[in-house]
């Protein structure tokens, strides 16, 4: 397999990628934690790319605190838009393929139908807007890219809904969970497998794609399922 570098290695998806790469005995993959690889430092990035000489760059680095982004919009924009733009620029200059992970938050929150890649993006919060701007920066760069929008990511790692519910279930006697928000939970290991499958079987069908597990549920029913396991 061609050499791969991963930004945001200490996050939820980065750790899922590490697990899956170990399970598949993929050795030519380098995980770059944030303290060693700042996607806002363009000169630092250029040195990393020159040293590593990868064929693929996976960007898992992101500002993901949806609610806090309303107060930290500048920081969210720097990481989600400018960081993505920096990686795309270097990938374009060097001929490297960029795999970038985005979110269903680029869409309005009141949609109940299944969405495809051609549906109009209408983010309703700062987080969704910054992720959409990151997508557009990558597209505008004209680098070889796969943008993967996913939804309700969960796993054994990082901060996610499942782990939050388990923690709150211990701390509180009663939980109030909304039932009017519908989505598709996606297991981080499945997304990691999808990303590595794209690299292994790269047909150069670059562009924007949606990836999630099957089915739909509400946050309320998702929480019930967590406690029923």
Short mmCIF file of C-alpha atoms in Angstrom, two decimals:
data_model
loop_
_atom_site.label_atom_id
_atom_site.label_comp_id
_atom_site.label_asym_id
_atom_site.label_seq_id
_atom_site.Cartn_x
_atom_site.Cartn_y
_atom_site.Cartn_z
CA UNK A 1 0.00 0.00 0.00
CA UNK A 2 1.14 3.55 -0.75
CA UNK A 3 2.41 5.63 2.16
CA UNK A 4 -0.25 7.41 4.22
CA UNK A 5 -0.05 10.22 6.76
CA UNK A 6 -2.88 10.94 9.19
CA UNK A 7 -3.54 14.32 10.81
CA UNK A 8 -5.61 14.38 14.00
CA UNK A 9 -4.31 10.98 15.07
CA UNK A 10 -5.31 11.37 18.72
CA UNK A 11 -8.97 12.03 17.95
CA UNK A 12 -11.79 9.52 17.72
CA UNK A 13 -11.45 8.66 14.03
CA UNK A 14 -7.66 8.80 14.14
CA UNK A 15 -7.65 6.16 16.85
CA UNK A 16 -10.12 4.04 14.88
CA UNK A 17 -7.81 4.25 11.86
CA UNK A 18 -4.89 3.15 13.99
CA UNK A 19 -6.85 0.14 15.26
CA UNK A 20 -7.96 -0.91 11.78
CA UNK A 21 -4.51 -0.41 10.24
CA UNK A 22 -3.05 -2.68 12.93
CA UNK A 23 -5.76 -5.28 12.29
CA UNK A 24 -4.96 -5.18 8.56
CA UNK A 25 -1.18 -5.18 9.12
CA UNK A 26 -0.77 -1.87 7.31
CA UNK A 27 2.69 -0.64 8.22
CA UNK A 28 3.26 2.30 5.85
CA UNK A 29 0.96 4.69 7.69
CA UNK A 30 2.19 7.49 9.95
CA UNK A 31 -0.10 8.96 12.60
CA UNK A 32 0.65 12.60 13.39
CA UNK A 33 -0.69 13.89 16.73
CA UNK A 34 -1.69 17.54 16.94
CA UNK A 35 1.30 18.55 19.06
CA UNK A 36 3.63 17.45 16.25
CA UNK A 37 1.55 18.48 13.25
CA UNK A 38 -0.35 21.77 13.40
CA UNK A 39 -2.50 22.09 10.28
CA UNK A 40 -2.46 25.88 10.73
CA UNK A 41 1.35 26.01 10.41
CA UNK A 42 1.91 26.00 6.66
CA UNK A 43 5.72 25.96 6.84
CA UNK A 44 5.61 23.12 9.35
CA UNK A 45 3.26 21.20 7.08
CA UNK A 46 5.55 21.67 4.11
CA UNK A 47 8.42 20.17 6.11
CA UNK A 48 6.29 17.19 7.13
CA UNK A 49 5.19 16.47 3.57
CA UNK A 50 8.75 16.86 2.26
CA UNK A 51 10.05 14.46 4.90
CA UNK A 52 7.26 11.87 4.77
CA UNK A 53 6.64 11.90 0.99
CA UNK A 54 3.19 10.32 1.30
CA UNK A 55 0.84 9.34 -1.50
CA UNK A 56 -2.24 9.95 0.67
CA UNK A 57 -3.09 12.43 3.41
CA UNK A 58 -6.03 11.68 5.71
CA UNK A 59 -7.34 14.70 7.59
CA UNK A 60 -9.12 13.76 10.82
CA UNK A 61 -8.15 17.02 12.52
CA UNK A 62 -11.16 19.21 13.26
CA UNK A 63 -12.85 21.52 15.72
CA UNK A 64 -15.89 19.43 16.71
CA UNK A 65 -17.39 21.19 19.76
CA UNK A 66 -20.67 22.08 18.06
CA UNK A 67 -22.14 24.25 20.81
CA UNK A 68 -18.88 25.94 21.83
CA UNK A 69 -18.27 26.92 18.21
CA UNK A 70 -20.98 29.57 18.58
CA UNK A 71 -18.64 31.40 20.98
CA UNK A 72 -15.36 30.24 19.43
CA UNK A 73 -16.19 30.86 15.80
CA UNK A 74 -12.76 32.22 14.90
CA UNK A 75 -11.00 29.15 16.27
CA UNK A 76 -13.46 26.78 14.59
CA UNK A 77 -12.96 28.59 11.28
CA UNK A 78 -9.17 28.46 11.55
CA UNK A 79 -9.14 24.71 12.12
CA UNK A 80 -12.06 23.56 9.96
CA UNK A 81 -11.63 25.95 7.03
CA UNK A 82 -8.07 27.29 7.03
CA UNK A 83 -6.47 24.03 8.18
CA UNK A 84 -8.26 22.10 5.45
CA UNK A 85 -7.23 24.74 2.91
CA UNK A 86 -3.57 24.44 3.96
CA UNK A 87 -3.56 20.68 3.48
CA UNK A 88 -5.35 20.99 0.14
CA UNK A 89 -2.84 23.55 -1.12
CA UNK A 90 0.14 21.33 -0.33
CA UNK A 91 -1.59 18.25 -1.74
CA UNK A 92 -2.24 20.14 -4.98
CA UNK A 93 1.39 21.26 -5.20
CA UNK A 94 2.76 17.78 -4.56
CA UNK A 95 0.19 15.56 -6.31
CA UNK A 96 -0.90 13.90 -3.06
CA UNK A 97 -4.47 12.67 -2.64
CA UNK A 98 -6.34 14.25 0.28
CA UNK A 99 -9.03 12.33 2.16
CA UNK A 100 -11.01 14.77 4.30
CA UNK A 101 -13.76 13.94 6.78
CA UNK A 102 -16.76 16.26 6.99
CA UNK A 103 -20.19 16.17 8.59
CA UNK A 104 -23.96 16.11 8.12
CA UNK A 105 -24.03 19.42 10.02
CA UNK A 106 -23.52 21.14 6.66
CA UNK A 107 -27.26 20.55 6.17
CA UNK A 108 -30.22 22.19 7.87
CA UNK A 109 -31.28 20.41 11.02
CA UNK A 110 -34.98 20.00 10.16
CA UNK A 111 -34.61 17.61 7.20
CA UNK A 112 -36.24 14.20 7.64
CA UNK A 113 -35.43 12.58 4.28
CA UNK A 114 -32.25 10.75 3.36
CA UNK A 115 -29.79 13.20 1.85
CA UNK A 116 -27.51 12.73 -1.13
CA UNK A 117 -24.41 14.58 -2.27
CA UNK A 118 -26.41 16.84 -4.60
CA UNK A 119 -28.75 18.19 -1.95
CA UNK A 120 -28.08 21.85 -1.11
CA UNK A 121 -25.98 22.49 1.98
CA UNK A 122 -27.59 24.94 4.39
CA UNK A 123 -25.75 24.91 7.72
CA UNK A 124 -27.64 26.40 10.64
CA UNK A 125 -24.75 26.77 13.08
CA UNK A 126 -21.15 27.97 13.12
CA UNK A 127 -19.70 24.47 13.25
CA UNK A 128 -21.59 23.36 10.14
CA UNK A 129 -20.65 26.54 8.30
CA UNK A 130 -16.94 26.14 9.03
CA UNK A 131 -17.00 22.51 7.90
CA UNK A 132 -18.76 23.51 4.68
CA UNK A 133 -16.18 26.24 4.09
CA UNK A 134 -13.46 23.63 4.57
CA UNK A 135 -15.08 21.41 1.95
CA UNK A 136 -15.27 24.31 -0.49
CA UNK A 137 -11.64 25.26 0.11
CA UNK A 138 -10.58 21.73 -0.82
CA UNK A 139 -12.76 21.69 -3.93
CA UNK A 140 -11.48 25.12 -4.99
CA UNK A 141 -7.87 23.96 -4.61
CA UNK A 142 -8.40 21.37 -7.37
CA UNK A 143 -6.29 18.83 -5.50
CA UNK A 144 -7.10 15.15 -5.87
CA UNK A 145 -9.54 14.62 -3.04
CA UNK A 146 -12.19 12.48 -1.42
CA UNK A 147 -14.47 14.38 0.96
CA UNK A 148 -16.46 12.01 3.16
CA UNK A 149 -19.46 13.42 5.00
CA UNK A 150 -20.48 11.24 7.91
CA UNK A 151 -22.97 11.48 10.78
CA UNK A 152 -23.30 10.77 14.51
CA UNK A 153 -19.88 9.16 14.77
CA UNK A 154 -19.30 6.92 17.78
CA UNK A 155 -16.70 4.40 18.91
CA UNK A 156 -14.74 3.27 21.93
CA UNK A 157 -12.52 6.34 21.54
CA UNK A 158 -12.79 10.07 22.08
CA UNK A 159 -15.90 12.01 23.01
CA UNK A 160 -19.15 10.82 21.47
CA UNK A 161 -22.83 10.32 22.24
CA UNK A 162 -22.56 6.70 23.35
CA UNK A 163 -19.79 7.39 25.86
CA UNK A 164 -21.60 10.49 27.11
CA UNK A 165 -24.79 8.51 27.71
CA UNK A 166 -22.93 5.80 29.60
CA UNK A 167 -21.25 8.40 31.79
CA UNK A 168 -24.46 10.33 32.47
CA UNK A 169 -26.29 7.09 33.19
CA UNK A 170 -23.94 6.57 36.12
CA UNK A 171 -24.02 10.18 37.31
CA UNK A 172 -27.76 10.92 37.03
CA UNK A 173 -31.01 9.21 37.99
CA UNK A 174 -32.90 10.64 35.02
CA UNK A 175 -31.90 11.87 31.56
CA UNK A 176 -33.81 14.09 29.14
CA UNK A 177 -33.03 13.27 25.51
CA UNK A 178 -34.63 14.98 22.50
CA UNK A 179 -36.75 12.77 20.25
CA UNK A 180 -37.30 15.13 17.31
CA UNK A 181 -33.78 15.02 15.84
CA UNK A 182 -33.27 12.19 13.37
CA UNK A 183 -29.99 10.83 12.03
CA UNK A 184 -27.83 7.81 11.31
CA UNK A 185 -25.27 6.70 13.91
CA UNK A 186 -22.00 5.65 12.28
CA UNK A 187 -19.43 3.39 13.89
CA UNK A 188 -15.98 4.94 13.68
CA UNK A 189 -14.30 1.62 12.88
CA UNK A 190 -16.60 1.20 9.87
CA UNK A 191 -15.65 4.66 8.59
CA UNK A 192 -11.97 3.85 9.13
CA UNK A 193 -12.39 0.65 7.11
CA UNK A 194 -14.10 2.65 4.36
CA UNK A 195 -11.22 5.14 4.17
CA UNK A 196 -8.58 2.42 3.93
CA UNK A 197 -10.70 0.58 1.35
CA UNK A 198 -10.72 3.72 -0.81
CA UNK A 199 -6.93 3.88 -0.65
CA UNK A 200 -6.42 0.18 -1.36
CA UNK A 201 -8.81 0.22 -4.31
CA UNK A 202 -8.36 3.80 -5.51
CA UNK A 203 -10.20 4.21 -8.82
CA UNK A 204 -9.46 7.96 -8.83
CA UNK A 205 -13.17 8.79 -8.67
CA UNK A 206 -12.43 11.95 -6.73
CA UNK A 207 -15.16 14.08 -5.23
CA UNK A 208 -17.69 14.45 -2.43
CA UNK A 209 -19.34 11.38 -0.90
CA UNK A 210 -21.66 10.52 1.96
CA UNK A 211 -20.78 7.62 4.25
CA UNK A 212 -22.80 6.36 7.20
CA UNK A 213 -24.18 3.12 8.54
CA UNK A 214 -27.70 2.08 7.54
CA UNK A 215 -30.99 3.09 9.09
CA UNK A 216 -32.22 6.15 10.95
CA UNK A 217 -33.05 6.86 14.57
CA UNK A 218 -33.61 9.71 17.00
CA UNK A 219 -31.26 10.74 19.77
CA UNK A 220 -33.87 9.40 22.21
CA UNK A 221 -34.06 5.95 20.60
CA UNK A 222 -30.28 5.88 20.20
CA UNK A 223 -29.91 6.53 23.93
CA UNK A 224 -32.42 3.77 24.72
CA UNK A 225 -30.41 1.36 22.57
CA UNK A 226 -27.22 2.29 24.42
CA UNK A 227 -28.76 1.41 27.78
CA UNK A 228 -30.39 -1.76 26.41
CA UNK A 229 -27.05 -3.26 25.38
#
